[in-house]
Coordinates of C-alpha atoms in Angstrom, one line a residue:
M1 CA 148.1 99.8 -16.8
R2 CA 150.0 98.2 -19.6
D3 CA 153.1 100.4 -18.8
L4 CA 153.0 99.3 -15.2
Q5 CA 152.7 95.7 -16.1
I6 CA 155.8 96.0 -18.4
E7 CA 157.7 97.5 -15.4
L8 CA 156.6 94.6 -13.2
V9 CA 158.0 92.1 -15.7
K10 CA 161.3 94.1 -15.8
I11 CA 161.4 94.0 -12.0
Q12 CA 160.7 90.2 -12.0
R13 CA 163.5 89.7 -14.6
Q14 CA 165.9 91.6 -12.3
A15 CA 164.8 89.6 -9.3
I16 CA 165.5 86.4 -11.1
A17 CA 168.8 87.5 -12.6
H18 CA 170.1 88.7 -9.2
G19 CA 168.5 86.2 -6.8
H20 CA 166.3 88.8 -5.1
R21 CA 163.6 87.6 -2.8
I22 CA 160.5 89.7 -2.8
L23 CA 157.6 89.4 -0.4
V24 CA 154.5 91.5 -1.1
I25 CA 151.8 91.6 1.6
F26 CA 148.3 92.7 0.9
E27 CA 146.0 93.4 3.8
G28 CA 142.6 95.0 4.0
R29 CA 138.9 94.5 4.8
D30 CA 136.9 91.9 3.0
A31 CA 136.0 93.0 -0.5
A32 CA 138.7 95.7 -0.5
G33 CA 140.0 94.4 -3.8
K34 CA 143.0 92.3 -2.7
D35 CA 142.2 89.5 -5.1
G36 CA 141.7 91.8 -8.0
V37 CA 145.0 93.7 -7.4
I38 CA 146.9 90.4 -7.0
K39 CA 145.4 89.1 -10.2
R40 CA 146.5 92.2 -12.2
I41 CA 150.0 92.1 -10.7
T42 CA 150.6 88.5 -11.5
E43 CA 148.8 88.5 -14.9
H44 CA 152.0 88.8 -17.0
L45 CA 154.6 87.6 -14.6
S46 CA 156.3 84.2 -15.0
P47 CA 154.3 81.6 -12.9
R48 CA 157.6 79.7 -12.2
E49 CA 158.9 82.5 -10.1
T50 CA 155.7 83.9 -8.7
R51 CA 153.5 82.5 -6.0
V52 CA 150.3 83.7 -4.4
V53 CA 149.7 82.6 -0.8
A54 CA 146.2 82.8 0.7
L55 CA 146.2 80.6 3.8
G56 CA 142.9 79.4 5.2
K57 CA 141.9 78.8 8.8
P58 CA 144.8 77.6 11.0
S59 CA 144.9 73.9 11.7
D60 CA 144.9 72.5 15.2
R61 CA 148.7 72.0 14.7
D62 CA 149.1 75.6 13.6
T63 CA 147.3 76.9 16.7
R64 CA 149.7 74.9 18.9
S65 CA 152.8 76.1 17.1
W66 CA 154.9 79.3 17.1
Y67 CA 152.5 81.8 15.5
F68 CA 154.8 82.7 12.6
Q69 CA 155.6 79.1 11.8
R70 CA 152.7 78.6 9.4
Y71 CA 154.0 81.4 7.2
T72 CA 157.7 80.5 7.0
P73 CA 157.3 77.7 4.4
H74 CA 155.8 80.2 2.0
L75 CA 158.6 82.7 2.1
P76 CA 160.3 83.5 -1.2
A77 CA 163.4 81.6 -2.5
D78 CA 166.1 83.3 -4.5
G79 CA 164.6 84.9 -7.6
E80 CA 161.1 84.5 -6.5
I81 CA 158.2 86.9 -5.8
V82 CA 155.6 85.8 -3.3
L83 CA 152.3 87.7 -2.8
F84 CA 150.4 87.1 0.5
N85 CA 146.7 87.7 0.4
R86 CA 146.5 88.4 4.1
S87 CA 149.4 87.5 6.3
W88 CA 150.5 87.3 9.9
Y89 CA 148.9 90.7 10.5
N90 CA 145.6 88.8 10.8
R91 CA 146.6 88.4 14.4
A92 CA 146.3 92.1 15.1
G93 CA 143.2 92.5 12.9
V94 CA 140.8 89.8 12.1
E95 CA 141.8 87.4 14.9
R96 CA 141.7 90.1 17.5
V97 CA 138.3 91.5 16.4
M98 CA 136.7 88.1 15.9
G99 CA 137.9 86.8 19.3
F100 CA 140.2 84.1 17.7
A101 CA 143.2 85.4 19.6
S102 CA 143.4 86.3 23.3
D103 CA 144.7 89.6 24.5
D104 CA 148.0 87.9 25.6
Q105 CA 148.4 86.4 22.1
V106 CA 147.8 89.8 20.4
E107 CA 150.3 91.4 22.8
A108 CA 152.9 88.7 22.1
F109 CA 152.3 89.3 18.4
Y110 CA 153.0 93.1 18.8
D111 CA 156.1 92.3 20.8
N112 CA 157.5 89.9 18.2
V113 CA 156.4 91.0 14.7
G114 CA 159.1 93.6 14.4
A115 CA 161.9 91.1 15.3
F116 CA 160.4 88.5 12.9
E117 CA 160.3 91.0 10.0
K118 CA 163.8 92.3 10.9
M119 CA 165.0 88.7 10.7
L120 CA 163.5 88.3 7.2
V121 CA 165.0 91.5 5.9
G122 CA 168.3 90.6 7.5
D123 CA 168.2 87.3 5.5
G124 CA 167.7 89.3 2.2
I125 CA 163.9 89.3 1.8
Q126 CA 162.5 92.6 0.6
I127 CA 159.1 93.2 2.1
L128 CA 156.4 95.4 0.6
K129 CA 153.2 96.0 2.5
Y130 CA 149.9 97.3 1.2
Y131 CA 146.7 97.9 3.0
L132 CA 143.7 98.3 0.7

C-alpha cells in the first residue's frame, strides 16, 4: 500500500505542476467501502489540492434546477483532485430504486449524462469512475 500511496503523491504533484483537473467518482452500494477507499487515497495527499465531495439529500432548490447543476460547483479547478463519494449516477441507481426520480427523469438522465461528461472532458477534466 505504501508504494501505491507514493505513486498517488507523484500523480498529485504532476497534476499541480501541469494544471491537470482530476475527478474521481466512487459509486457502490451502502457499506461497499467507498469511505475507506477515499480515506486511504487522500491520506498522504495535499489537502490544499484535494477535496472530497459527499452531497446530502437534494434541497428544494436542487430538485427544481437542472439535475447536474448541484454537482458543477464541486468540479476540480486547475491542479486539483476531487473525489466524489457518490455522484450524478445516483439518478440511475438510488433515486430510481427508491422512487425519488420518475421514469421520465431517469430517462432524461440517460439521455444527457454522456453529453454532460463529454463536456467536462472537453474542458480538460479527467474523469475516473469506480464502482465498489
